[in-house]
Short mmCIF file of C-alpha atoms in Angstrom, two decimals:
data_model
loop_
_atom_site.label_atom_id
_atom_site.label_comp_id
_atom_site.label_asym_id
_atom_site.label_seq_id
_atom_site.Cartn_x
_atom_site.Cartn_y
_atom_site.Cartn_z
CA MET A 1 19.63 -2.78 11.32
CA THR A 2 18.63 -6.39 11.83
CA CYS A 3 15.22 -7.06 10.39
CA THR A 4 12.55 -8.98 12.18
CA LEU A 5 8.93 -8.14 12.61
CA THR A 6 9.75 -6.95 16.15
CA ASP A 7 12.42 -4.58 14.68
CA LEU A 8 9.91 -3.28 12.17
CA ILE A 9 7.30 -2.60 14.83
CA ALA A 10 9.84 -0.65 16.90
CA ARG A 11 10.97 1.35 13.82
CA ALA A 12 7.38 2.19 12.92
CA ARG A 13 6.67 3.31 16.51
CA GLY A 14 9.74 5.49 16.45
CA LEU A 15 8.42 7.52 13.49
CA VAL A 16 6.03 9.35 15.81
CA SER A 17 8.41 9.93 18.72
CA ASP A 18 7.84 13.72 18.46
CA GLY A 19 4.08 13.35 18.69
CA ARG A 20 3.31 14.64 15.24
CA ARG A 21 1.43 12.49 12.77
CA ALA A 22 3.64 10.33 10.57
CA VAL A 23 2.70 8.40 7.42
CA LEU A 24 4.55 5.13 6.73
CA GLY A 25 4.38 3.87 3.12
CA ILE A 26 4.87 0.18 2.23
CA ALA A 27 5.66 -0.33 -1.44
CA GLY A 28 6.29 -3.52 -3.45
CA GLN A 29 5.26 -5.58 -6.44
CA PRO A 30 1.82 -7.19 -6.76
CA GLY A 31 1.61 -10.11 -4.32
CA ALA A 32 4.73 -9.15 -2.35
CA GLY A 33 3.00 -8.92 1.02
CA LYS A 34 2.40 -5.17 1.37
CA SER A 35 -1.13 -5.55 2.83
CA THR A 36 -0.13 -8.45 5.06
CA LEU A 37 2.78 -6.55 6.51
CA ALA A 38 0.67 -3.42 7.01
CA ALA A 39 -2.01 -5.45 8.81
CA ALA A 40 0.58 -7.15 11.06
CA LEU A 41 2.14 -3.76 12.00
CA VAL A 42 -1.23 -2.11 12.73
CA THR A 43 -2.45 -5.07 14.84
CA ALA A 44 0.74 -5.14 16.93
CA LEU A 45 0.90 -1.37 17.38
CA ALA A 46 -2.76 -1.02 18.23
CA ALA A 47 -2.34 -3.66 20.95
CA ASP A 48 0.53 -1.66 22.52
CA PRO A 49 -0.49 2.04 22.27
CA LEU A 50 1.65 5.06 22.89
CA PRO A 51 1.33 6.38 26.46
CA GLY A 52 -1.88 8.38 26.78
CA HIS A 53 -3.38 6.92 23.62
CA GLY A 54 -5.81 4.12 22.75
CA ALA A 55 -5.76 1.51 20.02
CA ASP A 56 -6.88 4.20 17.51
CA TRP A 57 -3.43 5.81 17.57
CA VAL A 58 -2.56 3.78 14.46
CA ALA A 59 -4.60 3.54 11.20
CA HIS A 60 -4.34 1.67 7.94
CA VAL A 61 -5.17 3.45 4.68
CA PRO A 62 -4.50 1.33 1.58
CA MET A 63 -3.75 3.12 -1.70
CA ASP A 64 -6.00 0.73 -3.60
CA GLY A 65 -9.09 2.86 -2.89
CA PHE A 66 -7.72 5.26 -5.50
CA HIS A 67 -8.25 2.80 -8.37
CA LEU A 68 -10.26 4.50 -11.10
CA ALA A 69 -13.75 2.94 -11.40
CA ASP A 70 -14.34 0.59 -14.32
CA ALA A 71 -16.67 3.16 -15.94
CA GLU A 72 -13.85 5.69 -16.06
CA LEU A 73 -11.33 3.07 -17.26
CA ASP A 74 -13.75 2.23 -20.11
CA ARG A 75 -14.01 5.92 -21.00
CA LEU A 76 -10.22 6.19 -21.06
CA GLY A 77 -9.73 2.93 -22.92
CA LEU A 78 -7.65 1.54 -20.03
CA ARG A 79 -9.84 -1.34 -18.78
CA ASP A 80 -7.39 -3.98 -19.98
CA ARG A 81 -4.54 -2.25 -18.11
CA LYS A 82 -6.35 -2.04 -14.77
CA GLY A 83 -3.73 -1.82 -12.03
CA ALA A 84 -1.16 0.06 -14.12
CA PRO A 85 0.15 3.39 -12.75
CA ASP A 86 -2.11 5.51 -14.96
CA THR A 87 -5.30 3.67 -13.80
CA PHE A 88 -5.11 5.22 -10.33
CA ASP A 89 -6.04 8.75 -9.13
CA ALA A 90 -2.47 9.54 -8.01
CA TYR A 91 -3.19 13.20 -7.47
CA GLY A 92 -6.20 12.38 -5.29
CA TYR A 93 -4.07 10.02 -3.22
CA ALA A 94 -1.50 12.79 -2.76
CA ALA A 95 -4.24 15.17 -1.71
CA LEU A 96 -5.36 12.69 1.01
CA LEU A 97 -1.78 12.38 2.28
CA ARG A 98 -1.52 16.21 2.49
CA ARG A 99 -4.72 16.24 4.46
CA LEU A 100 -3.41 13.60 6.79
CA HIS A 101 -0.26 15.60 7.38
CA ASP A 102 -2.22 18.80 8.01
CA ASP A 103 -3.78 16.93 10.98
CA GLN A 104 -6.63 19.44 11.35
CA ASP A 105 -9.88 17.43 10.91
CA PRO A 106 -11.54 15.35 13.66
CA MET A 107 -12.11 12.54 11.10
CA ILE A 108 -10.78 11.90 7.61
CA TYR A 109 -12.48 9.39 5.39
CA ALA A 110 -10.55 7.60 2.65
CA PRO A 111 -11.83 5.32 -0.10
CA GLY A 112 -11.43 1.54 0.17
CA PHE A 113 -11.32 -1.14 -2.45
CA GLU A 114 -13.72 -4.06 -2.66
CA ARG A 115 -11.83 -6.96 -4.11
CA VAL A 116 -14.85 -9.07 -4.92
CA LEU A 117 -16.39 -6.24 -6.92
CA GLU A 118 -12.92 -4.96 -7.96
CA GLN A 119 -14.20 -1.39 -7.45
CA PRO A 120 -13.29 1.56 -5.17
CA ILE A 121 -15.74 2.36 -2.37
CA ALA A 122 -15.94 5.98 -1.17
CA GLY A 123 -15.71 6.80 2.53
CA ALA A 124 -14.81 3.27 3.55
CA VAL A 125 -11.74 3.99 5.78
CA GLY A 126 -11.94 6.38 8.70
CA VAL A 127 -8.88 8.03 10.25
CA PRO A 128 -9.60 9.75 13.52
CA ARG A 129 -7.64 12.72 14.78
CA ALA A 130 -6.18 10.43 17.44
CA ALA A 131 -4.23 8.49 14.83
CA ARG A 132 -0.56 9.50 15.17
CA LEU A 133 0.72 6.83 12.73
CA VAL A 134 -0.94 6.10 9.40
CA VAL A 135 0.28 3.02 7.50
CA THR A 136 -0.43 3.13 3.80
CA GLU A 137 0.59 0.63 1.14
CA GLY A 138 0.54 0.42 -2.60
CA ASN A 139 2.50 -0.50 -5.71
CA TYR A 140 3.66 2.90 -6.92
CA LEU A 141 4.71 4.90 -3.85
CA LEU A 142 8.31 5.19 -5.15
CA VAL A 143 7.66 5.86 -8.84
CA ASP A 144 9.55 8.98 -9.88
CA ASP A 145 7.33 10.67 -12.45
CA ALA A 146 5.13 13.73 -12.48
CA ARG A 147 2.02 11.82 -11.45
CA TRP A 148 3.52 9.91 -8.50
CA ARG A 149 6.43 12.09 -7.34
CA PRO A 150 4.24 14.16 -4.88
CA VAL A 151 3.28 10.91 -3.12
CA ARG A 152 6.85 10.07 -2.10
CA ALA A 153 7.42 13.58 -0.72
CA LEU A 154 4.46 13.14 1.61
CA LEU A 155 5.58 9.83 3.17
CA THR A 156 7.74 9.90 6.32
CA GLU A 157 9.43 6.66 5.27
CA VAL A 158 8.77 4.06 2.57
CA TRP A 159 9.59 0.37 3.01
CA TYR A 160 9.84 -2.08 0.08
CA THR A 161 8.67 -5.69 0.46
CA ASP A 162 11.32 -7.79 -1.19
CA LEU A 163 9.62 -11.22 -1.45
CA ASP A 164 11.14 -13.99 -3.55
CA ALA A 165 9.82 -13.83 -7.13
CA GLY A 166 8.55 -17.40 -7.30
CA GLU A 167 6.67 -17.14 -4.00
CA ARG A 168 5.27 -13.77 -5.01
CA LEU A 169 3.87 -15.18 -8.21
CA ARG A 170 2.35 -18.16 -6.44
CA ARG A 171 0.62 -15.94 -3.92
CA LEU A 172 -0.61 -13.58 -6.62
CA VAL A 173 -2.19 -16.31 -8.69
CA GLU A 174 -3.80 -17.79 -5.52
CA ARG A 175 -5.24 -14.37 -4.70
CA HIS A 176 -6.69 -13.86 -8.15
CA VAL A 177 -8.38 -17.32 -7.91
CA ARG A 178 -9.68 -16.60 -4.43
CA PHE A 179 -11.44 -13.47 -5.66
CA GLY A 180 -13.11 -15.08 -8.62
CA LYS A 181 -10.78 -15.61 -11.55
CA ALA A 182 -10.49 -19.07 -13.17
CA GLN A 183 -7.05 -20.62 -12.75
CA ALA A 184 -5.99 -20.02 -16.36
CA ASP A 185 -7.18 -16.42 -16.27
CA ALA A 186 -5.43 -15.85 -12.99
CA VAL A 187 -2.08 -17.11 -14.38
CA ALA A 188 -2.56 -15.05 -17.54
CA TRP A 189 -3.23 -11.87 -15.60
CA ALA A 190 -0.41 -12.46 -13.06
CA THR A 191 2.20 -13.19 -15.74
CA GLY A 192 0.86 -10.48 -18.13
CA THR A 193 -0.56 -7.17 -16.79
CA ASP A 194 0.70 -7.75 -13.23
CA GLU A 195 4.21 -8.73 -14.39
CA ARG A 196 4.61 -5.63 -16.60
CA ASN A 197 3.64 -3.51 -13.62
CA ALA A 198 6.01 -5.52 -11.40
CA ALA A 199 8.93 -4.69 -13.66
CA LEU A 200 8.34 -0.94 -13.19
CA ILE A 201 7.94 -1.32 -9.42
CA ALA A 202 11.19 -3.29 -9.20
CA SER A 203 12.97 -0.37 -10.80
CA THR A 204 12.00 1.82 -7.79
CA ARG A 205 13.36 -0.56 -5.19
CA GLU A 206 16.51 1.38 -4.48
CA ARG A 207 14.53 4.55 -3.57
CA ALA A 208 13.13 2.86 -0.43
CA ASP A 209 14.33 3.69 3.07
CA LEU A 210 14.22 0.03 4.08
CA LEU A 211 14.04 -3.34 2.27
CA VAL A 212 11.83 -5.83 4.13
CA PRO A 213 13.44 -9.17 3.28
CA ASP A 214 11.84 -12.47 2.17
CA SER A 215 12.76 -14.02 5.49
CA VAL A 216 10.41 -11.64 7.36
CA LEU A 217 7.60 -11.68 4.80
CA ARG A 218 7.31 -15.51 4.69
CA ARG A 219 6.81 -15.60 8.48
CA LEU A 220 3.87 -13.20 8.56
CA PRO A 221 0.45 -14.68 9.26
CA PRO A 222 -1.59 -15.15 6.05
CA GLY A 223 -3.45 -12.05 4.98
#
């Protein structure tokens, strides 16, 4: 398929053509535009609902709410690796995805992530029963190990944001600075911990259903 934002919106809409709830995953390396793409899709789809539905037919549930809290990372000795695959509650995230697919409850609350505090916040994201499409995004949706494999099985499709490496690093450093890190610390974290995680995520790229190219990601409105 050709790949423009309009194409992606149409493809996302088509995931729920049978009326059943679908969950679209967006994976990619840190700073590759996952959240920005998810927000653009949700905004466009909410403005043009399915027949018989309102704007709440689409919902956004980031994976970041499943970060382990700093207190637990300290207990596990993982604080300096925050953001690595084993610093998330992957099983809890899979349990949420199963609940979304079951489509039984009038409202499902998911945790969010407060970037200023860098902590998960319980019950921050509500998904009403009306939501037919749930867009979720995170680094490790395509990782093929015992902890993360159940996640991939619960996603209708997974798209991979394939942003140019230099632009991705620039955006990542800028984001770290925006949320409180000094410039030197931001560069050190982005080229250290983040880059080690990015190498793992890059190895999962070929498992995606669709690669979202740099040309699309650069045209998205700033997140």
